[in-house]
PDB file of C-alpha atoms in Angstrom:
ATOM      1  CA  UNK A   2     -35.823 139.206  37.582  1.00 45.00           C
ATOM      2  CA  UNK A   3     -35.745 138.310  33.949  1.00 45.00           C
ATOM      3  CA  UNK A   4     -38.257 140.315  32.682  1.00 51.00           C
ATOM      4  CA  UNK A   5     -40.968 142.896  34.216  1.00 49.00           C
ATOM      5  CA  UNK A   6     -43.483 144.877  32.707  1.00 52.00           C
ATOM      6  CA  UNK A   7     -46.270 147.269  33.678  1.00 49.00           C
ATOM      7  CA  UNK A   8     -50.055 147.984  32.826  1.00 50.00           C
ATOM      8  CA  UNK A   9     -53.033 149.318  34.914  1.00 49.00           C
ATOM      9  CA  UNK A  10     -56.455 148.697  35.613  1.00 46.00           C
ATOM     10  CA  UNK A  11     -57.737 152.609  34.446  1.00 48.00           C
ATOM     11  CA  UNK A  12     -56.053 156.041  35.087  1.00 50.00           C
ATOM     12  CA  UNK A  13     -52.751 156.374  37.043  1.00 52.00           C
ATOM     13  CA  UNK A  14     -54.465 157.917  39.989  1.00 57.00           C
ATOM     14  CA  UNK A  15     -57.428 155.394  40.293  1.00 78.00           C
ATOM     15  CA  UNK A  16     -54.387 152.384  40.444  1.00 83.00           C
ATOM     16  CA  UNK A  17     -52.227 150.458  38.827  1.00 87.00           C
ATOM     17  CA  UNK A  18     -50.708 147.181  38.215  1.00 90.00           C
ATOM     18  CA  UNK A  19     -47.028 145.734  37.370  1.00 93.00           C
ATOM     19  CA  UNK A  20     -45.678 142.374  36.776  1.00 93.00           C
ATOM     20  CA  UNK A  21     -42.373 140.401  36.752  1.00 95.00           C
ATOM     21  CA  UNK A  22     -40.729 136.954  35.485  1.00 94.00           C
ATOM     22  CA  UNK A  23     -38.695 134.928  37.848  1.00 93.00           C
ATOM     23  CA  UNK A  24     -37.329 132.011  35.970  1.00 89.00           C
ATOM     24  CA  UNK A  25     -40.694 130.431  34.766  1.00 87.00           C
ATOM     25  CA  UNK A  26     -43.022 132.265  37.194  1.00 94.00           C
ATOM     26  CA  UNK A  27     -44.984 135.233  37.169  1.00 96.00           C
ATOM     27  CA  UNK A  28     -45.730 137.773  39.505  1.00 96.00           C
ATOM     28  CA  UNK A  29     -48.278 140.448  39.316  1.00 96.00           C
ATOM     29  CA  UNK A  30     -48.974 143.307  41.709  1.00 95.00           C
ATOM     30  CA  UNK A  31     -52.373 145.250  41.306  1.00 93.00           C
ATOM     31  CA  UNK A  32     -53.987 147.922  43.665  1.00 90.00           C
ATOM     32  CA  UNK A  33     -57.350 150.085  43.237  1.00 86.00           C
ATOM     33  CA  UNK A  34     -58.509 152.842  45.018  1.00 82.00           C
ATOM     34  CA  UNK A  35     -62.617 152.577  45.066  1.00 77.00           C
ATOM     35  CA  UNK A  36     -63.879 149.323  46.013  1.00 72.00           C
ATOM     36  CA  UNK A  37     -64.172 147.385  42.349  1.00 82.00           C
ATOM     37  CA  UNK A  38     -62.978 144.330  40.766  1.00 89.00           C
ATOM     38  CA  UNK A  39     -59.487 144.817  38.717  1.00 91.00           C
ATOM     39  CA  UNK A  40     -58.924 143.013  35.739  1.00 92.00           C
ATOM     40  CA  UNK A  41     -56.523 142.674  33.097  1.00 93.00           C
ATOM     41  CA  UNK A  42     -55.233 140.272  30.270  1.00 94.00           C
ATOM     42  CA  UNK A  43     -52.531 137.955  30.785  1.00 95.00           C
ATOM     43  CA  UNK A  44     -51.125 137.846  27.351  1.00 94.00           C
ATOM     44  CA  UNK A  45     -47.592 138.142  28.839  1.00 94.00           C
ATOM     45  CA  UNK A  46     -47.792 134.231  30.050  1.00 95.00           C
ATOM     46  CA  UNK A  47     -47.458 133.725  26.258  1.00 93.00           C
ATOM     47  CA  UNK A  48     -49.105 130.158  26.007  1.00 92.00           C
ATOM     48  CA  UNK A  49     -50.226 127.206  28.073  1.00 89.00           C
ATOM     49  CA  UNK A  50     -52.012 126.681  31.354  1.00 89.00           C
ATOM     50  CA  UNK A  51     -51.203 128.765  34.064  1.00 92.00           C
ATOM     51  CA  UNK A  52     -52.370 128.246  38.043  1.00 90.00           C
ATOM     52  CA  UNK A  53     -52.489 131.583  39.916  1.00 93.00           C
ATOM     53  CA  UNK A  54     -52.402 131.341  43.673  1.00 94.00           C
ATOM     54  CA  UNK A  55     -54.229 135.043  44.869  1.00 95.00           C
ATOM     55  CA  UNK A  56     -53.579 136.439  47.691  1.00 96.00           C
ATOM     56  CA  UNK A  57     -56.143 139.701  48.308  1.00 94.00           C
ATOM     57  CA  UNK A  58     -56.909 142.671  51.066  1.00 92.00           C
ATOM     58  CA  UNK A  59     -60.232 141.616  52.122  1.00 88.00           C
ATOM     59  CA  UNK A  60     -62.858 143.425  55.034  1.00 85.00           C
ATOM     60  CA  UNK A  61     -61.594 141.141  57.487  1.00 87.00           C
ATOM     61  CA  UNK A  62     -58.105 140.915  55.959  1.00 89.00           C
ATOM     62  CA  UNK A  63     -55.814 138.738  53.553  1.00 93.00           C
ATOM     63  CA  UNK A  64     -57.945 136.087  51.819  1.00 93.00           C
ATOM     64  CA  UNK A  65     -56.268 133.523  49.349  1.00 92.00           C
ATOM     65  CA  UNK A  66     -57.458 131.456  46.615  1.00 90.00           C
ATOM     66  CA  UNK A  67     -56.481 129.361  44.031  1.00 88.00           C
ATOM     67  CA  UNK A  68     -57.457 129.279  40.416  1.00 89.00           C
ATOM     68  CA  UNK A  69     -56.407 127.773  36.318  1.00 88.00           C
ATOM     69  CA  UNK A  70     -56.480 130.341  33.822  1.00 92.00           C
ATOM     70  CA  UNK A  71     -55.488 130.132  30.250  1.00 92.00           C
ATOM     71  CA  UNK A  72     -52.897 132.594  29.022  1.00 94.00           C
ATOM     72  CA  UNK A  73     -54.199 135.495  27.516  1.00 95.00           C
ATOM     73  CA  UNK A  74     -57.481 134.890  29.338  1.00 95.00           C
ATOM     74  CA  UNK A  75     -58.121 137.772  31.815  1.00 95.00           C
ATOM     75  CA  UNK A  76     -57.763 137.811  34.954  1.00 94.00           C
ATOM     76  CA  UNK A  77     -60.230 139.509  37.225  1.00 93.00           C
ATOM     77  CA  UNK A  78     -60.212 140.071  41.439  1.00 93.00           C
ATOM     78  CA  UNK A  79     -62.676 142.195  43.389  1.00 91.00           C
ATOM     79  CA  UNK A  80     -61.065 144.696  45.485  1.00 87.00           C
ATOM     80  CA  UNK A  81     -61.946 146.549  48.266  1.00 89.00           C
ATOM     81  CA  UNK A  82     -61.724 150.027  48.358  1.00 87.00           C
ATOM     82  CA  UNK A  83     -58.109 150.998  48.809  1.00 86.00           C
ATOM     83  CA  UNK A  84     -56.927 147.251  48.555  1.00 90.00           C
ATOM     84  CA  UNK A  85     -55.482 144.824  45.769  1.00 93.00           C
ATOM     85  CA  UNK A  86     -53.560 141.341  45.201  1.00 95.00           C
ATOM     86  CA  UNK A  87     -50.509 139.646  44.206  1.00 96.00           C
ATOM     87  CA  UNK A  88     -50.651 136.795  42.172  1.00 97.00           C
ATOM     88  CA  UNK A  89     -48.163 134.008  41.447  1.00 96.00           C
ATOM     89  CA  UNK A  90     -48.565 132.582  38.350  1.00 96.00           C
ATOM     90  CA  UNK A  91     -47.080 128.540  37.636  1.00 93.00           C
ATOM     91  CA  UNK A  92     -47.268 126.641  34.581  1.00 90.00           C
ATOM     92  CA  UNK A  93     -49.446 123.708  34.899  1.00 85.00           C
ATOM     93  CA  UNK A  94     -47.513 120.705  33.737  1.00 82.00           C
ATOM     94  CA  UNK A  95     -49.076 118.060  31.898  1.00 82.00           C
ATOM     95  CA  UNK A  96     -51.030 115.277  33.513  1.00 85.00           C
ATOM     96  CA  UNK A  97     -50.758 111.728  32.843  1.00 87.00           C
ATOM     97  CA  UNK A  98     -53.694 109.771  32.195  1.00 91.00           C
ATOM     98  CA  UNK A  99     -54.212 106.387  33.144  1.00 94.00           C
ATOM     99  CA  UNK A 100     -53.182 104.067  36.037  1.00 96.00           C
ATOM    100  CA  UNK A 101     -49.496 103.838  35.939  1.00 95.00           C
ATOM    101  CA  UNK A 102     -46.752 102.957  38.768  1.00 96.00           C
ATOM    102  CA  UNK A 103     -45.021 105.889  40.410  1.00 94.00           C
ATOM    103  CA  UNK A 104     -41.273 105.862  40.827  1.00 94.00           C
ATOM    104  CA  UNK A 105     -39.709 107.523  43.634  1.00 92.00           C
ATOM    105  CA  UNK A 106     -37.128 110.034  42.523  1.00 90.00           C
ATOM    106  CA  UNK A 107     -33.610 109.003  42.497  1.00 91.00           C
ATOM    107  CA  UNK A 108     -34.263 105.578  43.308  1.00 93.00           C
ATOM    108  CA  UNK A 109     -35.689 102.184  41.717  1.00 93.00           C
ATOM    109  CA  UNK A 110     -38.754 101.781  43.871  1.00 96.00           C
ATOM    110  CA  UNK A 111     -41.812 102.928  43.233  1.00 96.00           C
ATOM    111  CA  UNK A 112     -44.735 103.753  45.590  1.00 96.00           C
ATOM    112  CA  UNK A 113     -46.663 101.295  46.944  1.00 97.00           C
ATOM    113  CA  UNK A 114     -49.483 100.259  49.117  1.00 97.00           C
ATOM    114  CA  UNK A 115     -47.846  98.307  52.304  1.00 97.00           C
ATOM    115  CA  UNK A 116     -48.914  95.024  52.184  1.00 96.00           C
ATOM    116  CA  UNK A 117     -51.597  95.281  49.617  1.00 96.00           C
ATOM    117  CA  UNK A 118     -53.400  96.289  51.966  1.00 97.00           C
ATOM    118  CA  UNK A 119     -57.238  97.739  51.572  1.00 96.00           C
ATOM    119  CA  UNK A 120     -58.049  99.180  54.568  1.00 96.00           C
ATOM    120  CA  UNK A 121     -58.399 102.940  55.594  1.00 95.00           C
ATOM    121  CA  UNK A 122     -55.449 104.457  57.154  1.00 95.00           C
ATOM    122  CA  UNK A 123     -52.972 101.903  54.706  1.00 96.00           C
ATOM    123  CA  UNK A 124     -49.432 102.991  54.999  1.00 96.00           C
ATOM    124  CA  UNK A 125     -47.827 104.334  51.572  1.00 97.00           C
ATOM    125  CA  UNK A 126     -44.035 103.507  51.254  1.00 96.00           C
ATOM    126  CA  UNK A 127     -41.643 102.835  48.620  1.00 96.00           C
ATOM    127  CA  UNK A 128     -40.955  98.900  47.287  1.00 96.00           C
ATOM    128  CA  UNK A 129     -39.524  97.341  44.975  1.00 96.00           C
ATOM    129  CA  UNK A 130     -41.768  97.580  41.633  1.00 96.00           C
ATOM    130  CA  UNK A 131     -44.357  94.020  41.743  1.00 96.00           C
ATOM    131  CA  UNK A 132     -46.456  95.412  38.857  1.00 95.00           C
ATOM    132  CA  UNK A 133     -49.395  94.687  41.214  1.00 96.00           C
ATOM    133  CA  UNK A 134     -52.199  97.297  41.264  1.00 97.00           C
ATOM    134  CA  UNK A 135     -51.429  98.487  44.842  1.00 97.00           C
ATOM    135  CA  UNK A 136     -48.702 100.107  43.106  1.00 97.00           C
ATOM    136  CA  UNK A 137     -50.048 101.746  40.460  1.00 97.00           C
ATOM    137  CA  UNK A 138     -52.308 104.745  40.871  1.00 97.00           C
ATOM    138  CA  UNK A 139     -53.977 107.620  38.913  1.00 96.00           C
ATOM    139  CA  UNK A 140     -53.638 111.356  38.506  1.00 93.00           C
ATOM    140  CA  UNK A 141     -56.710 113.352  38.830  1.00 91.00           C
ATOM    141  CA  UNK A 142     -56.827 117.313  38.770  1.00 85.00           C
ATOM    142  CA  UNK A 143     -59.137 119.271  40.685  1.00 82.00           C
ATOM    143  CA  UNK A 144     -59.444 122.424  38.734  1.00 72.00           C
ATOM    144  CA  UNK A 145     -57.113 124.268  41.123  1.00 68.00           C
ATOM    145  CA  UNK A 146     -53.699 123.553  39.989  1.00 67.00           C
ATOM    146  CA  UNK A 147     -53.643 121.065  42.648  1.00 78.00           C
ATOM    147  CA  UNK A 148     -53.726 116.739  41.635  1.00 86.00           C
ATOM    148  CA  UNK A 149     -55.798 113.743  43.657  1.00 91.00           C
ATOM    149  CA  UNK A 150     -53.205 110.470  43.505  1.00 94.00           C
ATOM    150  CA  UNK A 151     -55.719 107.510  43.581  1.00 96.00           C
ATOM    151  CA  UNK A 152     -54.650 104.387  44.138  1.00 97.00           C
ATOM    152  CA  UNK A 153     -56.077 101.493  41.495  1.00 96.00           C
ATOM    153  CA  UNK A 154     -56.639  98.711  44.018  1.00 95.00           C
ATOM    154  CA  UNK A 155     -59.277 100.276  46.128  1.00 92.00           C
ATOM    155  CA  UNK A 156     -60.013 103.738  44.830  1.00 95.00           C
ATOM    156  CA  UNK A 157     -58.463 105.637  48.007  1.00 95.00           C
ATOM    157  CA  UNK A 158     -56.413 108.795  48.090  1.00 95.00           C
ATOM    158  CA  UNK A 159     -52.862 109.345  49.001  1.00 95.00           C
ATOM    159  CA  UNK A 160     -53.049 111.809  52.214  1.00 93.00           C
ATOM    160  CA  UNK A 161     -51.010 112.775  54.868  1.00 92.00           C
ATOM    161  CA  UNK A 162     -52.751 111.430  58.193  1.00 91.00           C
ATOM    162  CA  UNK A 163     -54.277 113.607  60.242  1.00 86.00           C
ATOM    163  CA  UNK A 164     -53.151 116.594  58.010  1.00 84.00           C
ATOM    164  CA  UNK A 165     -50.344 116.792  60.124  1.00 88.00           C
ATOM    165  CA  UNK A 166     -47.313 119.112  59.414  1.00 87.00           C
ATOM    166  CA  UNK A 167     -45.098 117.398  61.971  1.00 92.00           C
ATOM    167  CA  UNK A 168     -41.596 115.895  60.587  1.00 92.00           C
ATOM    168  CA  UNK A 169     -42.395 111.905  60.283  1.00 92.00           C
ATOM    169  CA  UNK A 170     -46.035 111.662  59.885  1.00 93.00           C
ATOM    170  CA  UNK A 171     -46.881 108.745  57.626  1.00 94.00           C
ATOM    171  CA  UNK A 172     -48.323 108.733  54.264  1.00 95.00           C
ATOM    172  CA  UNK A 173     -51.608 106.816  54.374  1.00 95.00           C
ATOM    173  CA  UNK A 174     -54.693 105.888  51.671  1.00 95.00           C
ATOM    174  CA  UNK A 175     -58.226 107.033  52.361  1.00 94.00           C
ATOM    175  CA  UNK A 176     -61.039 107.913  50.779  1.00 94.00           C
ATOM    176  CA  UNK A 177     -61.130 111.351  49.211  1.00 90.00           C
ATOM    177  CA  UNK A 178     -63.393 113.936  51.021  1.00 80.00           C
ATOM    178  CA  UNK A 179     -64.235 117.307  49.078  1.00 71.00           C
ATOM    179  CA  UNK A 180     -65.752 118.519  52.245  1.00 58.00           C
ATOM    180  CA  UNK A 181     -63.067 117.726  54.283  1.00 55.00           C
ATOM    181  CA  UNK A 182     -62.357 120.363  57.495  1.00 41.00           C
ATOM    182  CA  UNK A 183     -58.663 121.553  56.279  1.00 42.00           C
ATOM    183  CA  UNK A 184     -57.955 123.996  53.737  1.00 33.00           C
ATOM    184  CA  UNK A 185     -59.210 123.548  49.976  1.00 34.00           C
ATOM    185  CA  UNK A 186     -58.602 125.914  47.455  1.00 33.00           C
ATOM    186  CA  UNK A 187     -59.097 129.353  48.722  1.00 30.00           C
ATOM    187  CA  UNK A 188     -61.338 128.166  52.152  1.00 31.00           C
ATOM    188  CA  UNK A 189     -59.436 127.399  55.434  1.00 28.00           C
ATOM    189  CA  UNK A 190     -61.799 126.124  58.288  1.00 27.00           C
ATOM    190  CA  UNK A 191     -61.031 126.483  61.363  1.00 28.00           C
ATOM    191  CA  UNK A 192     -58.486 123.156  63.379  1.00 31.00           C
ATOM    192  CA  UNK A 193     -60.613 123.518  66.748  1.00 32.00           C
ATOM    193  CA  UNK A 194     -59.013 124.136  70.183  1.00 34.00           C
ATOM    194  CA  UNK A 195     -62.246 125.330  71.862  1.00 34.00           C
ATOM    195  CA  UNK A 196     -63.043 128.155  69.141  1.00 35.00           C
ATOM    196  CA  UNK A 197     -65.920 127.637  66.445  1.00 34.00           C
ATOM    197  CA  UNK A 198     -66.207 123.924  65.384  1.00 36.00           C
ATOM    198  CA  UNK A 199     -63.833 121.136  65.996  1.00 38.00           C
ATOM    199  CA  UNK A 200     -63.133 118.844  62.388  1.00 37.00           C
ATOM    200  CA  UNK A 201     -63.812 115.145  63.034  1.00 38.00           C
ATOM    201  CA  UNK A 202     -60.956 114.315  60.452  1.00 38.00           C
ATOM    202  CA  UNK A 203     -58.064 116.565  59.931  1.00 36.00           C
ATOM    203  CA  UNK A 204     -56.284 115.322  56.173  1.00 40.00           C
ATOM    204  CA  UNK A 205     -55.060 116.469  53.742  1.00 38.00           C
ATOM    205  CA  UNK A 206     -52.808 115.677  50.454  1.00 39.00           C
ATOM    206  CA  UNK A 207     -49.339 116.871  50.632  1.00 35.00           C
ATOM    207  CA  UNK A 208     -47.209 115.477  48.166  1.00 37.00           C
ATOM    208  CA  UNK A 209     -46.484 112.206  46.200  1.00 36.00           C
ATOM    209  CA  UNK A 210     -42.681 113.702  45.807  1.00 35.00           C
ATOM    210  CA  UNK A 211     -42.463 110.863  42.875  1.00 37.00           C
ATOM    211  CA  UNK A 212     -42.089 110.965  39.207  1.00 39.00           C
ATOM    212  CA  UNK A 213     -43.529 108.981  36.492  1.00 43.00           C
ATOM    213  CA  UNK A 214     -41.957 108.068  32.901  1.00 41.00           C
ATOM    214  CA  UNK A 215     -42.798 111.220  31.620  1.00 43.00           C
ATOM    215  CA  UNK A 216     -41.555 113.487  34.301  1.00 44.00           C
ATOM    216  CA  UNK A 217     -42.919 115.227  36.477  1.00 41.00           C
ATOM    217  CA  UNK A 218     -46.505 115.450  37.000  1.00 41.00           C
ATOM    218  CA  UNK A 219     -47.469 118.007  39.882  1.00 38.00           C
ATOM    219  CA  UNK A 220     -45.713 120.397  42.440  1.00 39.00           C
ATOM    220  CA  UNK A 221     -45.499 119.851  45.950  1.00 40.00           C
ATOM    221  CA  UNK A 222     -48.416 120.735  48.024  1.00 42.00           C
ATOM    222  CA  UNK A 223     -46.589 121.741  51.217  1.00 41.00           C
ATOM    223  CA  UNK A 224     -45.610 125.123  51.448  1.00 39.00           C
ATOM    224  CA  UNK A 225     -42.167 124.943  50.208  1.00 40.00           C
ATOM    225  CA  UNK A 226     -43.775 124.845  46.460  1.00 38.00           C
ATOM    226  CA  UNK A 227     -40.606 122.056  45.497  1.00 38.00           C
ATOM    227  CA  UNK A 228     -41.020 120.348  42.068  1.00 39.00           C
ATOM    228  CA  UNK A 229     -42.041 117.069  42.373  1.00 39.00           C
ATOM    229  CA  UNK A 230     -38.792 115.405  40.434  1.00 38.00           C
ATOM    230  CA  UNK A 231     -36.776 116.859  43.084  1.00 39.00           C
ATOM    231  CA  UNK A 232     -39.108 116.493  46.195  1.00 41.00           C
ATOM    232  CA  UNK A 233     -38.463 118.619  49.578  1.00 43.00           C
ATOM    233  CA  UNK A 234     -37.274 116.400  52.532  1.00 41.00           C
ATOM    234  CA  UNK A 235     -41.307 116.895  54.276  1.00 41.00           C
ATOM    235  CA  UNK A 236     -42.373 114.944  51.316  1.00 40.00           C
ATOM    236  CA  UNK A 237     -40.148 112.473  51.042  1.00 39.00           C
ATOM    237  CA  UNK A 238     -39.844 111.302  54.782  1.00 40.00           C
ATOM    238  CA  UNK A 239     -43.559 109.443  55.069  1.00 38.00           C
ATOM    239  CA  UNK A 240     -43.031 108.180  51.792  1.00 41.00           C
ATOM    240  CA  UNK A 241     -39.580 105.732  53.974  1.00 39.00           C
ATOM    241  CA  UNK A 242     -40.433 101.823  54.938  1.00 39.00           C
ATOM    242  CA  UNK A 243     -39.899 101.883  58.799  1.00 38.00           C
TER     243      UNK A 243
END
């Protein structure tokens, strides 16, 4: 660990709370004895935006959820009593504004829309760079550390299909659902296999494991956490032409 550093929520015996720097993240440690929200400054992130992924001892057990602080803004998480968190804090890179085409890392295609195609369900691959607006797409944050890719030609998302996690599964373009049934931000609902309500569309966004001109412009959303300049091999497999 680079650096580490301790402070606490109120008197030793009520609780307490430590951090520590791994390379260019943070992690911070907090518990509280009565049930009550703990809060304290993060100062130590120095500058910039910062998204902290909280994971907390809730009545029913761990809960996470996602947030975008400021540094030096304070951070505060209900508790339950005898409970607390860990946080991971990530710099937010900056996002690119505009429509702009996407190239694949390592390589001189960019990604594209097969086919120019419209439709729902669209595959996205890599091509050779036609300046044509199915291969140019937007950036647009959600307020959770986490980045829509919209394509230009039609509007429609970059998702993995059927949210699947399975080696292979394509990269597709549809419409962008807030409401849709797999996890965003801090809520998971439930998949369906004969408990509580089955979801009618299981999707959700992944990765574009790409970079633009500038850089990088978002982390992977699977769970390996890989930059997005050098993109984890889950990533970059729907992203092949077959």
């Amino acid at each position: 660990m680079a650096a580490s550093r301790t402070t606490g929520p109120g008197p030793r015996h009520s609780g307490g709370c430590a951090c520590c720097r791994d390379g260019d993240r943070w992690f911070v440690g907090a518990f509280r004895r009565g049930g009550a929200t703990i809060s304290y400054p993060t100062t130590f992130l120095g500058s910039g935006t910062w998204h902290a992924e909280i994971t907390t001892d809730g009545s029913d057990g761990l809960t996470r959820t996602g947030k975008v602080i400021q540094a030096g803004d304070t951070l505060s998480v209900p508790a339950v009593a005898g409970g607390g968190h860990v946080v991971r804090l990530t710099k937010v890179p900056a996002i690119p504004t505009g429509n702009r085409a996407v190239a694949i890392a390592g390589s001189s295609h960019v990604l594209d829309v097969k086919s120019r195609s419209l439709a729902n369900d669209a595959e996205i691959i890599r091509w050779t760079s036609t300046g044509g607006t199915n291969q140019r797409f937007a950036f647009v944050p959600l307020g959770d550390g986490y980045t829509r890719i919209v394509n230009q030609a039609r509007g429609k998302d970059v998702v993995i299909m059927r949210a699947s996690r399975d080696a292979g599964t394509k990269a597709v373009q549809y419409p962008y659902d807030c409401h849709s049934a797999v996890q965003h931000g801090g809520r998971t609902l439930r998949r369906g296999r004969g408990r509580g309500p089955r979801p009618r569309r299981r999707r959700r966004l992944v990765a574009a494991a790409v970079t633009t001109a500038s850089g990088p412009v978002s982390r992977c959303r699977c769970r390996c956490s890989a930059a997005m300049r050098e993109p984890c091999s889950r990533a970059q497999n729907p992203l092949q032409r077959p």
